[in-house]
Amino acid sequence: MTDETLLVTGGTGYLAGWCIDLLLARGYHVRATVRDRSRRPVVAVQLPPGDPTARLTVVEADLGSDAGWAEAAAGWDFVLHVASPFPAVSPRDPAALVGPARDGTLRVLAAARAAGAWRIVVTSSSSAAAYPAGPRPDPITEDHWTDPGHPLARAYVRSKILAERAAWAYAHEHGMTDRLTVIAPGTLLGPVRGRPSYSLSVVERLVAGRMPGLPRLGFPFTDVRDVAGLHVAAMLSPDAAGERFLAAGPFHWIEDVAAILRGQHGARVPSRRLPGPLVRAAPPPFDRALRQVVPGLGEEFRFATGKARDVLAWNPRPLADTVLDRARSLVTA
């Protein structure tokens, strides 16, 4: 048990839920933010039975408004800023995502600075490093930054790169770089509680036979539990001060995920690959979210994760464990 208090933003989110679960299990007092008070029950619902929710407080604080942050900030020791807009369909105007992500991050940092928080861990995305100007590096490292004008930098990617850039600029300006750490995860998979997110819906659709074929799309799939653990490690480690860590799993095609699921009881996984020209001409109607990543069809890339492994002893699970745990969780979700 500890008297230390943490703030976790975006308490109803997929990654935030696993962070809260882990922190409560380790004896911390957790304060989680939600956009509006009507969503407070969602935070507790996504925790497993038996979690010590007496040490969990849910407060209202919207990234798009200054209201609520000063009250939420009182008594913080650590901050995990996990919240960020992630719509299923990319908006026509990127500013609809960029503004809330960037300005919300600055609100959280300002509140954390005023509260004297010892460490602020900001969740970015591996996509914030994946598309630098010029030829793509192999592997991509923490030294690389996405060019916001890159053809594959859709609205969500731009929101993550600009929010992270703003966080580092704010930290430098206010002399608090040693209190900031950034975690840049890959595409999150793993067990689900409640409604699946976009990345999880890929597994759900494969199991349910709702994909007529397999587009040649791939992602750096990463277990949500491993990413939550890395956030806590970064929060506590003196060596994480002022550092950026890539937390992206090895690149895998959707076909690799399908191969893991094929043969599982009740799974109706397709084996036919959808031709690239067909997918480009008529983006898959079975998943609106997949349409926004069709420009990356056939793109393969690697991330270096040696820094997270060496500095924070990160040891992520193999993809098969992540995918099968996800599939099993569908039965109880």
C-alpha positions as semicolon CSV with decimal commas, in nm:
position;residue;x (nm);y (nm);z (nm)
1;M;0,000;0,000;0,000
2;T;0,118;0,353;-0,077
3;D;-0,014;0,701;-0,012
4;E;0,101;0,821;-0,353
5;T;-0,168;0,951;-0,585
6;L;-0,173;0,929;-0,961
7;L;-0,382;1,095;-1,224
8;V;-0,475;0,891;-1,531
9;T;-0,643;1,089;-1,809
10;G;-0,905;0,937;-2,035
11;G;-1,018;0,688;-1,775
12;T;-1,272;0,519;-2,004
13;G;-1,009;0,437;-2,267
14;Y;-0,869;0,095;-2,348
15;L;-0,507;0,159;-2,244
16;A;-0,611;0,378;-1,950
17;G;-0,826;0,097;-1,812
18;W;-0,531;-0,142;-1,803
19;C;-0,308;0,127;-1,648
20;I;-0,566;0,188;-1,375
21;D;-0,601;-0,185;-1,310
22;L;-0,223;-0,226;-1,273
23;L;-0,185;0,080;-1,050
24;L;-0,465;-0,026;-0,816
25;A;-0,312;-0,373;-0,793
26;R;0,016;-0,213;-0,685
27;G;-0,151;-0,015;-0,408
28;Y;-0,171;0,334;-0,556
29;H;-0,455;0,579;-0,515
30;V;-0,578;0,659;-0,866
31;R;-0,769;0,961;-0,988
32;A;-0,911;0,911;-1,339
33;T;-1,057;1,180;-1,563
34;V;-1,361;1,149;-1,787
35;R;-1,503;1,397;-2,038
36;D;-1,835;1,425;-1,857
37;R;-1,978;1,291;-1,534
38;S;-2,221;1,059;-1,711
39;R;-1,924;0,840;-1,810
40;R;-1,797;0,788;-1,456
41;P;-1,949;0,438;-1,416
42;V;-1,767;0,320;-1,731
43;V;-1,430;0,343;-1,556
44;A;-1,518;0,095;-1,282
45;V;-1,712;-0,134;-1,517
46;Q;-1,404;-0,204;-1,730
47;L;-1,201;-0,316;-1,426
48;P;-1,198;-0,683;-1,325
49;P;-1,403;-0,800;-1,025
50;G;-1,217;-0,756;-0,701
51;D;-1,020;-0,446;-0,798
52;P;-0,989;-0,216;-0,495
53;T;-1,207;0,062;-0,635
54;A;-1,215;0,235;-0,294
55;R;-0,878;0,378;-0,402
56;L;-1,022;0,498;-0,734
57;T;-1,172;0,844;-0,778
58;V;-1,328;0,958;-1,105
59;V;-1,340;1,331;-1,183
60;E;-1,470;1,535;-1,474
61;A;-1,210;1,715;-1,687
62;D;-1,236;1,757;-2,064
63;L;-0,923;1,800;-2,276
64;G;-1,109;2,067;-2,472
65;S;-1,171;2,293;-2,172
66;D;-0,976;2,448;-1,884
67;A;-1,258;2,361;-1,644
68;G;-1,188;2,089;-1,391
69;W;-0,814;2,049;-1,432
70;A;-0,712;2,264;-1,135
71;E;-0,940;2,061;-0,906
72;A;-0,827;1,732;-1,054
73;A;-0,462;1,832;-1,012
74;A;-0,460;1,867;-0,635
75;G;-0,223;1,623;-0,469
76;W;-0,079;1,457;-0,781
77;D;0,248;1,269;-0,744
78;F;0,249;1,119;-1,093
79;V;0,051;1,174;-1,411
80;L;-0,021;0,929;-1,690
81;H;-0,165;1,133;-1,976
82;V;-0,320;0,859;-2,185
83;A;-0,627;1,036;-2,325
84;S;-0,635;1,134;-2,692
85;P;-0,911;1,151;-2,952
86;F;-0,919;0,837;-3,172
87;P;-1,226;0,827;-3,396
88;A;-1,320;0,521;-3,600
89;V;-1,331;0,736;-3,912
90;S;-1,078;1,006;-3,994
91;P;-1,242;1,352;-3,996
92;R;-1,241;1,567;-4,308
93;D;-1,072;1,847;-4,116
94;P;-0,755;1,728;-3,932
95;A;-0,791;2,024;-3,694
96;A;-1,083;1,841;-3,535
97;L;-0,828;1,599;-3,387
98;V;-0,512;1,807;-3,375
99;G;-0,658;2,084;-3,159
100;P;-0,798;1,866;-2,876
101;A;-0,488;1,641;-2,874
102;R;-0,233;1,923;-2,867
103;D;-0,423;2,170;-2,648
104;G;-0,539;1,896;-2,414
105;T;-0,182;1,778;-2,365
106;L;-0,073;2,131;-2,280
107;R;-0,358;2,163;-2,028
108;V;-0,248;1,844;-1,856
109;L;0,117;1,952;-1,847
110;A;0,030;2,293;-1,707
111;A;-0,183;2,134;-1,433
112;A;0,089;1,880;-1,355
113;R;0,350;2,155;-1,333
114;A;0,132;2,358;-1,097
115;A;0,070;2,052;-0,880
116;G;0,441;1,968;-0,861
117;A;0,400;1,620;-1,010
118;W;0,729;1,433;-0,999
119;R;0,683;1,253;-1,332
120;I;0,445;1,303;-1,626
121;V;0,421;1,013;-1,870
122;V;0,260;1,112;-2,198
123;T;0,124;0,850;-2,437
124;S;0,220;0,928;-2,794
125;S;0,218;0,676;-3,080
126;S;0,475;0,490;-3,286
127;S;0,311;0,664;-3,581
128;A;0,469;0,986;-3,453
129;A;0,803;0,840;-3,566
130;A;0,695;0,616;-3,853
131;Y;0,683;0,860;-4,145
132;P;0,986;1,092;-4,152
133;A;1,067;1,297;-4,458
134;G;1,269;1,107;-4,718
135;P;1,332;0,731;-4,726
136;R;1,190;0,539;-4,432
137;P;1,469;0,432;-4,192
138;D;1,511;0,065;-4,108
139;P;1,463;0,034;-3,821
140;I;1,274;0,340;-3,701
141;T;1,413;0,470;-3,369
142;E;1,328;0,729;-3,105
143;D;1,539;0,980;-3,299
144;H;1,293;0,981;-3,590
145;W;0,991;1,208;-3,621
146;T;0,700;1,191;-3,860
147;D;0,673;1,470;-4,113
148;P;0,318;1,609;-4,063
149;G;0,299;1,661;-4,440
150;H;0,376;1,296;-4,521
151;P;0,110;1,134;-4,746
152;L;0,046;0,864;-4,485
153;A;0,018;1,110;-4,195
154;R;-0,362;1,101;-4,166
155;A;-0,544;1,320;-3,912
156;Y;-0,484;1,090;-3,615
157;V;-0,111;1,063;-3,692
158;R;-0,082;1,441;-3,723
159;S;-0,262;1,486;-3,391
160;K;-0,012;1,257;-3,217
161;I;0,301;1,411;-3,366
162;L;0,190;1,769;-3,301
163;A;0,073;1,690;-2,947
164;E;0,403;1,523;-2,863
165;R;0,605;1,807;-3,017
166;A;0,403;2,052;-2,810
167;A;0,469;1,850;-2,493
168;W;0,846;1,858;-2,542
169;A;0,840;2,228;-2,630
170;Y;0,641;2,307;-2,315
171;A;0,878;2,099;-2,100
172;H;1,183;2,277;-2,242
173;E;1,025;2,619;-2,199
174;H;0,941;2,559;-1,833
175;G;1,255;2,369;-1,734
176;M;1,072;2,043;-1,662
177;T;1,217;1,812;-1,926
178;D;1,345;1,585;-1,650
179;R;0,985;1,536;-1,533
180;L;0,855;1,427;-1,874
181;T;0,865;1,083;-2,034
182;V;0,694;0,981;-2,358
183;I;0,578;0,630;-2,448
184;A;0,504;0,569;-2,817
185;P;0,317;0,237;-2,851
186;G;0,226;0,043;-3,160
187;T;-0,122;-0,082;-3,253
188;L;-0,281;-0,207;-2,933
189;L;-0,421;-0,558;-2,902
190;G;-0,499;-0,786;-2,612
191;P;-0,792;-0,873;-2,387
192;V;-1,086;-0,636;-2,400
193;R;-1,332;-0,524;-2,139
194;G;-1,638;-0,346;-2,272
195;R;-1,664;-0,213;-2,627
196;P;-1,368;-0,293;-2,858
197;S;-1,158;-0,019;-3,010
198;Y;-1,070;-0,006;-3,380
199;S;-0,752;-0,213;-3,353
200;L;-0,930;-0,480;-3,152
201;S;-1,213;-0,495;-3,403
202;V;-0,977;-0,657;-3,653
203;V;-0,957;-0,969;-3,435
204;E;-1,328;-0,960;-3,362
205;R;-1,415;-0,945;-3,731
206;L;-1,175;-1,226;-3,816
207;V;-1,318;-1,455;-3,550
208;A;-1,677;-1,377;-3,648
209;G;-1,615;-1,430;-4,019
210;R;-1,711;-1,072;-4,097
211;M;-1,416;-1,010;-4,327
212;P;-1,462;-1,151;-4,680
213;G;-1,086;-1,155;-4,730
214;L;-0,755;-1,029;-4,602
215;P;-0,620;-0,693;-4,721
216;R;-0,242;-0,667;-4,738
217;L;-0,227;-0,442;-4,434
218;G;0,005;-0,475;-4,141
219;F;0,074;-0,308;-3,808
220;P;0,325;-0,315;-3,520
221;F;0,078;-0,499;-3,296
222;T;0,155;-0,453;-2,925
223;D;-0,008;-0,603;-2,617
224;V;-0,199;-0,342;-2,419
225;R;-0,089;-0,504;-2,092
226;D;0,276;-0,467;-2,187
227;V;0,224;-0,101;-2,275
228;A;0,047;-0,036;-1,943
229;G;0,338;-0,199;-1,762
230;L;0,584;0,018;-1,952
231;H;0,394;0,333;-1,847
232;V;0,432;0,235;-1,482
233;A;0,800;0,147;-1,527
234;A;0,861;0,484;-1,694
235;M;0,677;0,658;-1,413
236;L;0,908;0,513;-1,149
237;S;1,248;0,490;-1,318
238;P;1,493;0,781;-1,273
239;D;1,652;0,671;-1,601
240;A;1,330;0,750;-1,790
241;A;1,353;1,123;-1,715
242;G;1,339;1,330;-2,034
243;E;1,329;1,021;-2,257
244;R;1,114;0,896;-2,542
245;F;1,050;0,521;-2,571
246;L;0,914;0,329;-2,867
247;A;0,688;0,047;-2,752
248;A;0,591;-0,110;-3,082
249;G;0,578;-0,481;-3,137
250;P;0,727;-0,651;-3,444
251;F;0,544;-0,574;-3,767
252;H;0,281;-0,833;-3,861
253;W;0,035;-0,855;-4,147
254;I;-0,334;-0,911;-4,080
255;E;-0,271;-1,246;-4,250
256;D;-0,042;-1,339;-3,959
257;V;-0,318;-1,262;-3,711
258;A;-0,560;-1,469;-3,919
259;A;-0,318;-1,764;-3,920
260;I;-0,305;-1,758;-3,538
261;L;-0,683;-1,756;-3,513
262;R;-0,754;-2,009;-3,785
263;G;-0,857;-2,342;-3,637
264;Q;-0,965;-2,195;-3,303
265;H;-1,300;-2,325;-3,185
266;G;-1,584;-2,139;-3,353
267;A;-1,360;-1,909;-3,557
268;R;-1,457;-1,844;-3,919
269;V;-1,136;-1,688;-4,041
270;P;-1,098;-1,615;-4,414
271;S;-0,789;-1,730;-4,602
272;R;-0,832;-1,541;-4,931
273;R;-0,617;-1,234;-4,982
274;L;-0,798;-0,933;-5,122
275;P;-0,617;-0,799;-5,432
276;G;-0,449;-0,464;-5,372
277;P;-0,607;-0,284;-5,671
278;L;-0,953;-0,395;-5,558
279;V;-0,895;-0,270;-5,202
280;R;-0,764;0,063;-5,328
281;A;-1,049;0,108;-5,574
282;A;-1,321;0,006;-5,329
283;P;-1,201;0,026;-4,965
284;P;-1,338;-0,256;-4,750
285;P;-1,705;-0,194;-4,669
286;F;-1,688;-0,431;-4,371
287;D;-1,480;-0,199;-4,155
288;R;-1,499;0,178;-4,194
289;A;-1,191;0,221;-3,975
290;L;-0,977;0,011;-4,208
291;R;-1,056;0,245;-4,494
292;Q;-0,844;0,523;-4,346
293;V;-0,531;0,304;-4,348
294;V;-0,577;0,174;-4,703
295;P;-0,309;0,421;-4,827
296;G;-0,061;0,211;-4,628
297;L;-0,150;-0,105;-4,819
298;G;0,161;-0,322;-4,864
299;E;0,375;-0,093;-4,644
300;E;0,608;-0,282;-4,409
301;F;0,835;-0,123;-4,148
302;R;1,025;-0,205;-3,829
303;F;1,067;-0,022;-3,500
304;A;1,370;-0,052;-3,274
305;T;1,264;-0,121;-2,914
306;G;1,606;-0,181;-2,762
307;K;1,588;0,137;-2,558
308;A;1,271;0,031;-2,375
309;R;1,414;-0,316;-2,322
310;D;1,750;-0,193;-2,192
311;V;1,640;0,104;-1,982
312;L;1,303;-0,018;-1,852
313;A;1,348;-0,397;-1,881
314;W;1,054;-0,419;-2,120
315;N;0,983;-0,776;-2,229
316;P;0,666;-0,784;-2,442
317;R;0,456;-1,094;-2,503
318;P;0,464;-1,281;-2,835
319;L;0,186;-1,197;-3,081
320;A;0,019;-1,538;-3,051
321;D;-0,044;-1,492;-2,678
322;T;-0,186;-1,145;-2,737
323;V;-0,418;-1,250;-3,020
324;L;-0,548;-1,563;-2,848
325;D;-0,609;-1,379;-2,520
326;R;-0,802;-1,122;-2,720
327;A;-1,011;-1,393;-2,885
328;R;-1,086;-1,561;-2,551
329;S;-1,195;-1,230;-2,402
330;L;-1,467;-1,204;-2,668
331;V;-1,655;-1,477;-2,485
332;T;-1,680;-1,274;-2,165
333;A;-1,671;-0,913;-2,297
